PDB file of C-alpha atoms in Angstrom:
ATOM      1  CA  MET A   1     -81.980 203.335 101.536  1.00  0.00           C
ATOM      2  CA  ALA A   2     -83.072 206.576 103.115  1.00  0.00           C
ATOM      3  CA  ARG A   3     -80.127 209.129 103.737  1.00  0.00           C
ATOM      4  CA  ALA A   4     -79.811 210.462 106.979  1.00  0.00           C
ATOM      5  CA  LEU A   5     -80.889 214.008 106.903  1.00  0.00           C
ATOM      6  CA  PRO A   6     -78.585 216.957 107.769  1.00  0.00           C
ATOM      7  CA  LEU A   7     -79.542 218.301 111.375  1.00  0.00           C
ATOM      8  CA  ASP A   8     -80.657 221.741 110.244  1.00  0.00           C
ATOM      9  CA  GLU A   9     -83.233 220.152 107.873  1.00  0.00           C
ATOM     10  CA  ILE A  10     -85.002 218.768 110.486  1.00  0.00           C
ATOM     11  CA  PRO A  11     -87.901 220.479 112.399  1.00  0.00           C
ATOM     12  CA  VAL A  12     -86.818 220.950 115.950  1.00  0.00           C
ATOM     13  CA  TYR A  13     -89.864 220.665 118.353  1.00  0.00           C
ATOM     14  CA  GLY A  14     -89.658 222.270 122.121  1.00  0.00           C
ATOM     15  CA  LYS A  15     -90.994 224.725 124.361  1.00  0.00           C
ATOM     16  CA  HIS A  16     -91.135 227.519 121.714  1.00  0.00           C
ATOM     17  CA  ASN A  17     -92.052 225.696 118.881  1.00  0.00           C
ATOM     18  CA  LEU A  18     -94.416 222.628 118.511  1.00  0.00           C
ATOM     19  CA  PRO A  19     -95.800 221.079 115.263  1.00  0.00           C
ATOM     20  CA  SER A  20     -99.032 221.609 113.840  1.00  0.00           C
ATOM     21  CA  LYS A  21    -102.295 219.481 113.266  1.00  0.00           C
ATOM     22  CA  GLU A  22    -101.032 219.844 109.452  1.00  0.00           C
ATOM     23  CA  THR A  23     -97.636 218.634 110.031  1.00  0.00           C
ATOM     24  CA  ASP A  24     -96.679 214.775 108.952  1.00  0.00           C
ATOM     25  CA  LEU A  25     -94.128 213.674 111.529  1.00  0.00           C
ATOM     26  CA  LYS A  26     -93.521 210.804 109.284  1.00  0.00           C
ATOM     27  CA  GLU A  27     -91.172 213.089 107.258  1.00  0.00           C
ATOM     28  CA  GLY A  28     -89.107 213.914 110.434  1.00  0.00           C
ATOM     29  CA  GLY A  29     -88.851 215.768 113.654  1.00  0.00           C
ATOM     30  CA  MET A  30     -86.549 216.079 116.710  1.00  0.00           C
ATOM     31  CA  PHE A  31     -88.830 216.458 120.224  1.00  0.00           C
ATOM     32  CA  ILE A  32     -86.673 217.732 123.093  1.00  0.00           C
ATOM     33  CA  ILE A  33     -87.484 215.968 126.172  1.00  0.00           C
ATOM     34  CA  ASP A  34     -86.689 216.837 129.828  1.00  0.00           C
ATOM     35  CA  LYS A  35     -86.173 213.182 131.041  1.00  0.00           C
ATOM     36  CA  PRO A  36     -87.832 212.596 134.465  1.00  0.00           C
ATOM     37  CA  LEU A  37     -86.442 210.744 137.509  1.00  0.00           C
ATOM     38  CA  GLU A  38     -86.267 207.047 137.117  1.00  0.00           C
ATOM     39  CA  TRP A  39     -87.704 206.932 133.387  1.00  0.00           C
ATOM     40  CA  SER A  40     -85.564 205.182 131.261  1.00  0.00           C
ATOM     41  CA  SER A  41     -84.627 206.403 128.152  1.00  0.00           C
ATOM     42  CA  PHE A  42     -87.231 203.502 126.574  1.00  0.00           C
ATOM     43  CA  ASP A  43     -90.029 204.686 128.727  1.00  0.00           C
ATOM     44  CA  VAL A  44     -90.215 207.964 127.123  1.00  0.00           C
ATOM     45  CA  VAL A  45     -89.975 206.209 123.643  1.00  0.00           C
ATOM     46  CA  LYS A  46     -92.952 204.239 124.691  1.00  0.00           C
ATOM     47  CA  PHE A  47     -95.374 206.995 126.260  1.00  0.00           C
ATOM     48  CA  LEU A  48     -94.338 209.960 123.292  1.00  0.00           C
ATOM     49  CA  ARG A  49     -94.696 206.988 120.509  1.00  0.00           C
ATOM     50  CA  LYS A  50     -98.141 206.939 121.180  1.00  0.00           C
ATOM     51  CA  ARG A  51     -98.877 210.619 121.303  1.00  0.00           C
ATOM     52  CA  ILE A  52     -96.589 211.460 118.353  1.00  0.00           C
ATOM     53  CA  ARG A  53     -98.834 209.234 116.309  1.00  0.00           C
ATOM     54  CA  VAL A  54     -95.611 207.968 114.438  1.00  0.00           C
ATOM     55  CA  LYS A  55     -94.338 204.313 115.009  1.00  0.00           C
ATOM     56  CA  LYS A  56     -90.854 205.138 113.959  1.00  0.00           C
ATOM     57  CA  VAL A  57     -89.621 206.620 117.010  1.00  0.00           C
ATOM     58  CA  GLY A  58     -85.947 206.710 118.817  1.00  0.00           C
ATOM     59  CA  HIS A  59     -83.544 208.456 121.169  1.00  0.00           C
ATOM     60  CA  ALA A  60     -80.600 210.153 120.232  1.00  0.00           C
ATOM     61  CA  GLY A  61     -78.155 208.846 123.718  1.00  0.00           C
ATOM     62  CA  THR A  62     -79.199 206.943 126.885  1.00  0.00           C
ATOM     63  CA  LEU A  63     -79.939 208.660 129.916  1.00  0.00           C
ATOM     64  CA  ASP A  64     -79.840 206.092 133.149  1.00  0.00           C
ATOM     65  CA  PRO A  65     -82.879 205.875 135.385  1.00  0.00           C
ATOM     66  CA  LEU A  66     -81.236 208.012 137.976  1.00  0.00           C
ATOM     67  CA  ALA A  67     -80.188 211.057 135.314  1.00  0.00           C
ATOM     68  CA  THR A  68     -82.334 214.023 134.474  1.00  0.00           C
ATOM     69  CA  GLY A  69     -82.344 216.445 131.563  1.00  0.00           C
ATOM     70  CA  VAL A  70     -82.364 216.473 127.615  1.00  0.00           C
ATOM     71  CA  LEU A  71     -83.377 213.200 125.608  1.00  0.00           C
ATOM     72  CA  ILE A  72     -83.645 213.834 121.977  1.00  0.00           C
ATOM     73  CA  LEU A  73     -86.526 211.867 120.777  1.00  0.00           C
ATOM     74  CA  CYS A  74     -86.243 211.729 116.633  1.00  0.00           C
ATOM     75  CA  CYS A  75     -89.294 210.202 114.460  1.00  0.00           C
ATOM     76  CA  GLY A  76     -89.785 209.192 111.233  1.00  0.00           C
ATOM     77  CA  ARG A  77     -87.126 209.856 108.516  1.00  0.00           C
ATOM     78  CA  ALA A  78     -85.024 211.913 111.082  1.00  0.00           C
ATOM     79  CA  THR A  79     -84.415 208.389 112.818  1.00  0.00           C
ATOM     80  CA  LYS A  80     -81.632 208.038 110.107  1.00  0.00           C
ATOM     81  CA  SER A  81     -79.909 211.150 111.556  1.00  0.00           C
ATOM     82  CA  ILE A  82     -79.666 209.871 114.963  1.00  0.00           C
ATOM     83  CA  SER A  83     -76.085 209.005 114.734  1.00  0.00           C
ATOM     84  CA  LEU A  84     -75.135 212.564 113.899  1.00  0.00           C
ATOM     85  CA  ILE A  85     -76.553 213.625 117.044  1.00  0.00           C
ATOM     86  CA  GLN A  86     -74.923 211.204 119.007  1.00  0.00           C
ATOM     87  CA  ASP A  87     -71.940 212.624 117.779  1.00  0.00           C
ATOM     88  CA  LEU A  88     -72.416 216.186 119.244  1.00  0.00           C
ATOM     89  CA  PRO A  89     -70.840 217.167 122.541  1.00  0.00           C
ATOM     90  CA  LYS A  90     -72.960 216.643 125.260  1.00  0.00           C
ATOM     91  CA  VAL A  91     -72.535 219.023 128.689  1.00  0.00           C
ATOM     92  CA  TYR A  92     -73.538 217.496 132.263  1.00  0.00           C
ATOM     93  CA  THR A  93     -74.235 218.805 135.718  1.00  0.00           C
ATOM     94  CA  ALA A  94     -72.648 216.055 137.975  1.00  0.00           C
ATOM     95  CA  GLU A  95     -73.148 215.447 141.985  1.00  0.00           C
ATOM     96  CA  ILE A  96     -70.114 213.492 142.999  1.00  0.00           C
ATOM     97  CA  THR A  97     -70.027 212.503 146.513  1.00  0.00           C
ATOM     98  CA  PHE A  98     -66.555 211.380 148.171  1.00  0.00           C
ATOM     99  CA  GLY A  99     -65.620 208.565 150.802  1.00  0.00           C
ATOM    100  CA  GLN A 100     -67.743 205.816 149.233  1.00  0.00           C
ATOM    101  CA  ALA A 101     -67.572 203.254 146.305  1.00  0.00           C
ATOM    102  CA  THR A 102     -70.934 201.470 144.888  1.00  0.00           C
ATOM    103  CA  THR A 103     -71.160 198.319 142.597  1.00  0.00           C
ATOM    104  CA  THR A 104     -73.200 200.563 139.926  1.00  0.00           C
ATOM    105  CA  TYR A 105     -70.722 203.912 140.264  1.00  0.00           C
ATOM    106  CA  ASP A 106     -73.665 205.549 141.143  1.00  0.00           C
ATOM    107  CA  SER A 107     -76.589 205.832 144.092  1.00  0.00           C
ATOM    108  CA  GLU A 108     -78.569 202.798 143.085  1.00  0.00           C
ATOM    109  CA  GLY A 109     -75.714 199.745 143.555  1.00  0.00           C
ATOM    110  CA  GLU A 110     -74.495 198.769 146.992  1.00  0.00           C
ATOM    111  CA  VAL A 111     -71.665 200.120 148.996  1.00  0.00           C
ATOM    112  CA  THR A 112     -68.877 198.574 148.082  1.00  0.00           C
ATOM    113  CA  GLU A 113     -65.710 199.925 149.970  1.00  0.00           C
ATOM    114  CA  THR A 114     -65.538 203.617 152.252  1.00  0.00           C
ATOM    115  CA  ALA A 115     -62.339 205.755 152.266  1.00  0.00           C
ATOM    116  CA  ASP A 116     -61.060 208.973 153.934  1.00  0.00           C
ATOM    117  CA  TRP A 117     -62.190 211.876 151.840  1.00  0.00           C
ATOM    118  CA  GLU A 118     -61.449 214.952 154.655  1.00  0.00           C
ATOM    119  CA  HIS A 119     -58.128 215.253 152.667  1.00  0.00           C
ATOM    120  CA  ILE A 120     -59.414 216.304 149.566  1.00  0.00           C
ATOM    121  CA  THR A 121     -59.936 220.489 148.673  1.00  0.00           C
ATOM    122  CA  LYS A 122     -61.132 222.668 146.285  1.00  0.00           C
ATOM    123  CA  GLU A 123     -57.276 222.857 144.652  1.00  0.00           C
ATOM    124  CA  LYS A 124     -56.924 219.040 144.874  1.00  0.00           C
ATOM    125  CA  ILE A 125     -59.943 218.666 142.820  1.00  0.00           C
ATOM    126  CA  GLU A 126     -58.849 221.163 140.166  1.00  0.00           C
ATOM    127  CA  SER A 127     -55.626 219.789 139.612  1.00  0.00           C
ATOM    128  CA  ALA A 128     -56.991 216.235 139.261  1.00  0.00           C
ATOM    129  CA  LEU A 129     -59.189 217.074 136.822  1.00  0.00           C
ATOM    130  CA  ALA A 130     -56.581 218.628 134.616  1.00  0.00           C
ATOM    131  CA  ASP A 131     -53.623 216.354 134.964  1.00  0.00           C
ATOM    132  CA  GLU A 132     -55.723 213.176 134.487  1.00  0.00           C
ATOM    133  CA  PHE A 133     -59.499 214.166 132.986  1.00  0.00           C
ATOM    134  CA  LEU A 134     -59.015 216.539 130.172  1.00  0.00           C
ATOM    135  CA  GLY A 135     -58.350 215.705 126.302  1.00  0.00           C
ATOM    136  CA  THR A 136     -58.577 212.356 125.261  1.00  0.00           C
ATOM    137  CA  VAL A 137     -58.215 209.921 127.680  1.00  0.00           C
ATOM    138  CA  GLU A 138     -59.171 205.966 128.172  1.00  0.00           C
ATOM    139  CA  GLN A 139     -62.104 205.054 130.340  1.00  0.00           C
ATOM    140  CA  ILE A 140     -63.181 201.526 131.534  1.00  0.00           C
ATOM    141  CA  PRO A 141     -66.886 201.578 131.132  1.00  0.00           C
ATOM    142  CA  PRO A 142     -68.588 200.431 134.575  1.00  0.00           C
ATOM    143  CA  MET A 143     -69.922 196.471 134.580  1.00  0.00           C
ATOM    144  CA  TYR A 144     -73.309 197.868 135.136  1.00  0.00           C
ATOM    145  CA  SER A 145     -73.592 199.215 131.609  1.00  0.00           C
ATOM    146  CA  ALA A 146     -75.643 198.327 128.225  1.00  0.00           C
ATOM    147  CA  LEU A 147     -72.331 197.291 126.739  1.00  0.00           C
ATOM    148  CA  LYS A 148     -72.113 193.568 125.643  1.00  0.00           C
ATOM    149  CA  TYR A 149     -69.901 190.943 126.120  1.00  0.00           C
ATOM    150  CA  GLY A 150     -70.217 187.429 124.829  1.00  0.00           C
ATOM    151  CA  GLY A 151     -73.975 188.813 123.210  1.00  0.00           C
ATOM    152  CA  LYS A 152     -74.768 189.418 127.049  1.00  0.00           C
ATOM    153  CA  LYS A 153     -75.505 192.900 128.130  1.00  0.00           C
ATOM    154  CA  LEU A 154     -72.712 193.816 131.070  1.00  0.00           C
ATOM    155  CA  TYR A 155     -75.570 194.772 133.526  1.00  0.00           C
ATOM    156  CA  GLU A 156     -77.150 191.194 133.036  1.00  0.00           C
ATOM    157  CA  LEU A 157     -73.904 189.467 133.985  1.00  0.00           C
ATOM    158  CA  ALA A 158     -73.587 191.856 136.329  1.00  0.00           C
ATOM    159  CA  ARG A 159     -76.482 191.163 138.117  1.00  0.00           C
ATOM    160  CA  LYS A 160     -75.286 187.616 138.485  1.00  0.00           C
ATOM    161  CA  GLY A 161     -72.220 188.581 140.599  1.00  0.00           C
ATOM    162  CA  GLU A 162     -70.441 188.216 137.507  1.00  0.00           C
ATOM    163  CA  GLU A 163     -67.367 190.334 136.283  1.00  0.00           C
ATOM    164  CA  VAL A 164     -65.620 190.466 132.699  1.00  0.00           C
ATOM    165  CA  VAL A 165     -62.561 192.281 132.058  1.00  0.00           C
ATOM    166  CA  ARG A 166     -63.896 195.501 129.733  1.00  0.00           C
ATOM    167  CA  LEU A 167     -61.487 197.468 127.357  1.00  0.00           C
ATOM    168  CA  PRO A 168     -60.574 200.781 127.810  1.00  0.00           C
ATOM    169  CA  ARG A 169     -62.014 202.890 125.261  1.00  0.00           C
ATOM    170  CA  GLN A 170     -61.059 206.600 124.367  1.00  0.00           C
ATOM    171  CA  VAL A 171     -63.629 209.688 125.401  1.00  0.00           C
ATOM    172  CA  THR A 172     -62.628 213.301 125.137  1.00  0.00           C
ATOM    173  CA  PHE A 173     -63.250 215.787 128.141  1.00  0.00           C
ATOM    174  CA  HIS A 174     -63.271 219.293 126.673  1.00  0.00           C
ATOM    175  CA  GLU A 175     -64.145 221.104 129.700  1.00  0.00           C
ATOM    176  CA  HIS A 176     -64.569 220.999 133.397  1.00  0.00           C
ATOM    177  CA  SER A 177     -66.173 223.289 136.047  1.00  0.00           C
ATOM    178  CA  ILE A 178     -66.622 223.052 139.766  1.00  0.00           C
ATOM    179  CA  LEU A 179     -69.966 224.630 140.450  1.00  0.00           C
ATOM    180  CA  ASN A 180     -70.006 223.854 144.121  1.00  0.00           C
ATOM    181  CA  PHE A 181     -67.466 221.873 146.504  1.00  0.00           C
ATOM    182  CA  ALA A 182     -69.290 221.293 149.639  1.00  0.00           C
ATOM    183  CA  PRO A 183     -67.350 218.105 151.549  1.00  0.00           C
ATOM    184  CA  PRO A 184     -67.915 215.337 150.698  1.00  0.00           C
ATOM    185  CA  LYS A 185     -70.487 216.530 147.593  1.00  0.00           C
ATOM    186  CA  LEU A 186     -68.523 218.075 144.449  1.00  0.00           C
ATOM    187  CA  THR A 187     -71.000 219.677 141.912  1.00  0.00           C
ATOM    188  CA  LEU A 188     -69.281 219.621 138.433  1.00  0.00           C
ATOM    189  CA  LYS A 189     -69.765 221.025 135.105  1.00  0.00           C
ATOM    190  CA  THR A 190     -68.357 218.487 132.547  1.00  0.00           C
ATOM    191  CA  ILE A 191     -68.650 218.847 128.290  1.00  0.00           C
ATOM    192  CA  CYS A 192     -67.690 215.593 126.850  1.00  0.00           C
ATOM    193  CA  SER A 193     -67.535 213.354 123.819  1.00  0.00           C
ATOM    194  CA  LYS A 194     -70.295 210.347 123.009  1.00  0.00           C
ATOM    195  CA  GLY A 195     -69.575 207.026 124.708  1.00  0.00           C
ATOM    196  CA  THR A 196     -68.342 208.837 128.024  1.00  0.00           C
ATOM    197  CA  TYR A 197     -69.598 207.444 131.303  1.00  0.00           C
ATOM    198  CA  ILE A 198     -69.765 210.199 134.185  1.00  0.00           C
ATOM    199  CA  ARG A 199     -70.527 207.166 136.679  1.00  0.00           C
ATOM    200  CA  SER A 200     -67.184 205.877 135.521  1.00  0.00           C
ATOM    201  CA  LEU A 201     -64.826 209.747 135.690  1.00  0.00           C
ATOM    202  CA  ALA A 202     -66.676 210.035 139.605  1.00  0.00           C
ATOM    203  CA  ARG A 203     -65.177 206.843 140.084  1.00  0.00           C
ATOM    204  CA  ASP A 204     -61.793 207.442 138.628  1.00  0.00           C
ATOM    205  CA  LEU A 205     -61.874 210.560 140.326  1.00  0.00           C
ATOM    206  CA  GLY A 206     -62.044 209.335 143.612  1.00  0.00           C
ATOM    207  CA  GLU A 207     -59.171 207.074 143.015  1.00  0.00           C
ATOM    208  CA  ALA A 208     -57.126 209.651 141.630  1.00  0.00           C
ATOM    209  CA  LEU A 209     -57.432 211.797 144.639  1.00  0.00           C
ATOM    210  CA  HIS A 210     -56.985 208.400 146.522  1.00  0.00           C
ATOM    211  CA  SER A 211     -60.249 208.224 148.137  1.00  0.00           C
ATOM    212  CA  LYS A 212     -63.712 206.946 146.763  1.00  0.00           C
ATOM    213  CA  ALA A 213     -66.713 208.028 144.665  1.00  0.00           C
ATOM    214  CA  TYR A 214     -69.816 207.645 143.252  1.00  0.00           C
ATOM    215  CA  LEU A 215     -72.063 209.655 140.945  1.00  0.00           C
ATOM    216  CA  SER A 216     -74.799 210.898 143.240  1.00  0.00           C
ATOM    217  CA  GLY A 217     -76.952 212.915 140.783  1.00  0.00           C
ATOM    218  CA  LEU A 218     -76.594 213.843 137.223  1.00  0.00           C
ATOM    219  CA  GLU A 219     -78.536 216.060 134.461  1.00  0.00           C
ATOM    220  CA  ARG A 220     -77.888 216.346 131.391  1.00  0.00           C
ATOM    221  CA  THR A 221     -78.152 220.209 130.298  1.00  0.00           C
ATOM    222  CA  SER A 222     -77.581 219.923 126.785  1.00  0.00           C
ATOM    223  CA  ILE A 223     -76.313 218.068 123.621  1.00  0.00           C
ATOM    224  CA  GLY A 224     -74.553 220.125 120.699  1.00  0.00           C
ATOM    225  CA  HIS A 225     -77.280 223.021 121.173  1.00  0.00           C
ATOM    226  CA  PHE A 226     -79.907 221.759 122.146  1.00  0.00           C
ATOM    227  CA  SER A 227     -80.695 223.206 125.594  1.00  0.00           C
ATOM    228  CA  ILE A 228     -82.945 221.956 128.386  1.00  0.00           C
ATOM    229  CA  GLU A 229     -84.377 225.461 128.038  1.00  0.00           C
ATOM    230  CA  GLU A 230     -86.093 224.178 125.186  1.00  0.00           C
ATOM    231  CA  ALA A 231     -86.958 220.880 126.747  1.00  0.00           C
ATOM    232  CA  LEU A 232     -90.668 219.637 127.873  1.00  0.00           C
ATOM    233  CA  THR A 233     -91.152 216.700 130.116  1.00  0.00           C
ATOM    234  CA  PRO A 234     -92.951 213.884 128.681  1.00  0.00           C
ATOM    235  CA  HIS A 235     -96.207 214.860 130.253  1.00  0.00           C
ATOM    236  CA  GLU A 236     -95.793 218.286 129.086  1.00  0.00           C
ATOM    237  CA  MET A 237     -94.879 217.619 125.501  1.00  0.00           C
ATOM    238  CA  GLY A 238     -98.011 214.847 125.635  1.00  0.00           C
ATOM    239  CA  ASP A 239    -100.561 217.579 127.333  1.00  0.00           C
ATOM    240  CA  GLN A 240     -99.663 220.274 124.101  1.00  0.00           C
ATOM    241  CA  LEU A 241     -99.766 217.363 121.475  1.00  0.00           C
ATOM    242  CA  LYS A 242    -103.282 216.130 122.533  1.00  0.00           C
ATOM    243  CA  GLU A 243    -103.921 219.658 122.446  1.00  0.00           C
ATOM    244  CA  ILE A 244    -103.242 220.134 118.933  1.00  0.00           C
ATOM    245  CA  TRP A 245    -104.533 217.123 117.593  1.00  0.00           C
ATOM    246  CA  LEU A 246    -107.752 217.733 119.143  1.00  0.00           C
ATOM    247  CA  ASN A 247    -108.062 221.530 118.160  1.00  0.00           C
TER     248      ASN A 247
END
């Protein structure tokens, strides 16, 4: 069985570094992609698999269709190292809207509840984040998620109107920074561990502030030291690769 390659041994391809025509991508490579809005993570894999010209391609950490930002694709031997990338801390810029709860905890779902939000201040948000959402905490995943229950994905059950008890999972929040608060919308930078649902953070923060809230926007700006500044969209990467292969 092939061993996982150390991350520092895997070539990284992005805005300022691309493979050459002679590169054998079956030996392994990582592509830093800026996932577009409304693309699933697997949409990106399917799109680039043909252009990378390697059958073995996978992504290292799902982004929801309504989220954008850094998605790392691994190809060839580098797919053995996906778990190492998933273990790296993630940085997100999240927009959270107070005053409403939704079925999916984000803007894709139906509104289920409304609540007052006028009492929420920046100081109260900072206090709630420091008291309840720093360090290792327990978080209940959303019903609309790809986690499995009884062999079925939770979102499949949710779409049938079913709800099951989800056990809390331990996640770690390393840091929060309020970038802007224009009530009822909060823009928050969050550094967190793998397995964290920012949708659940939005929902739980609303509850902690005696209101309701949902995630109205999300961008992943980095995974470890892999940053959005180095990322190309799927079409940009595809165009670059086409030019390389043809020349």
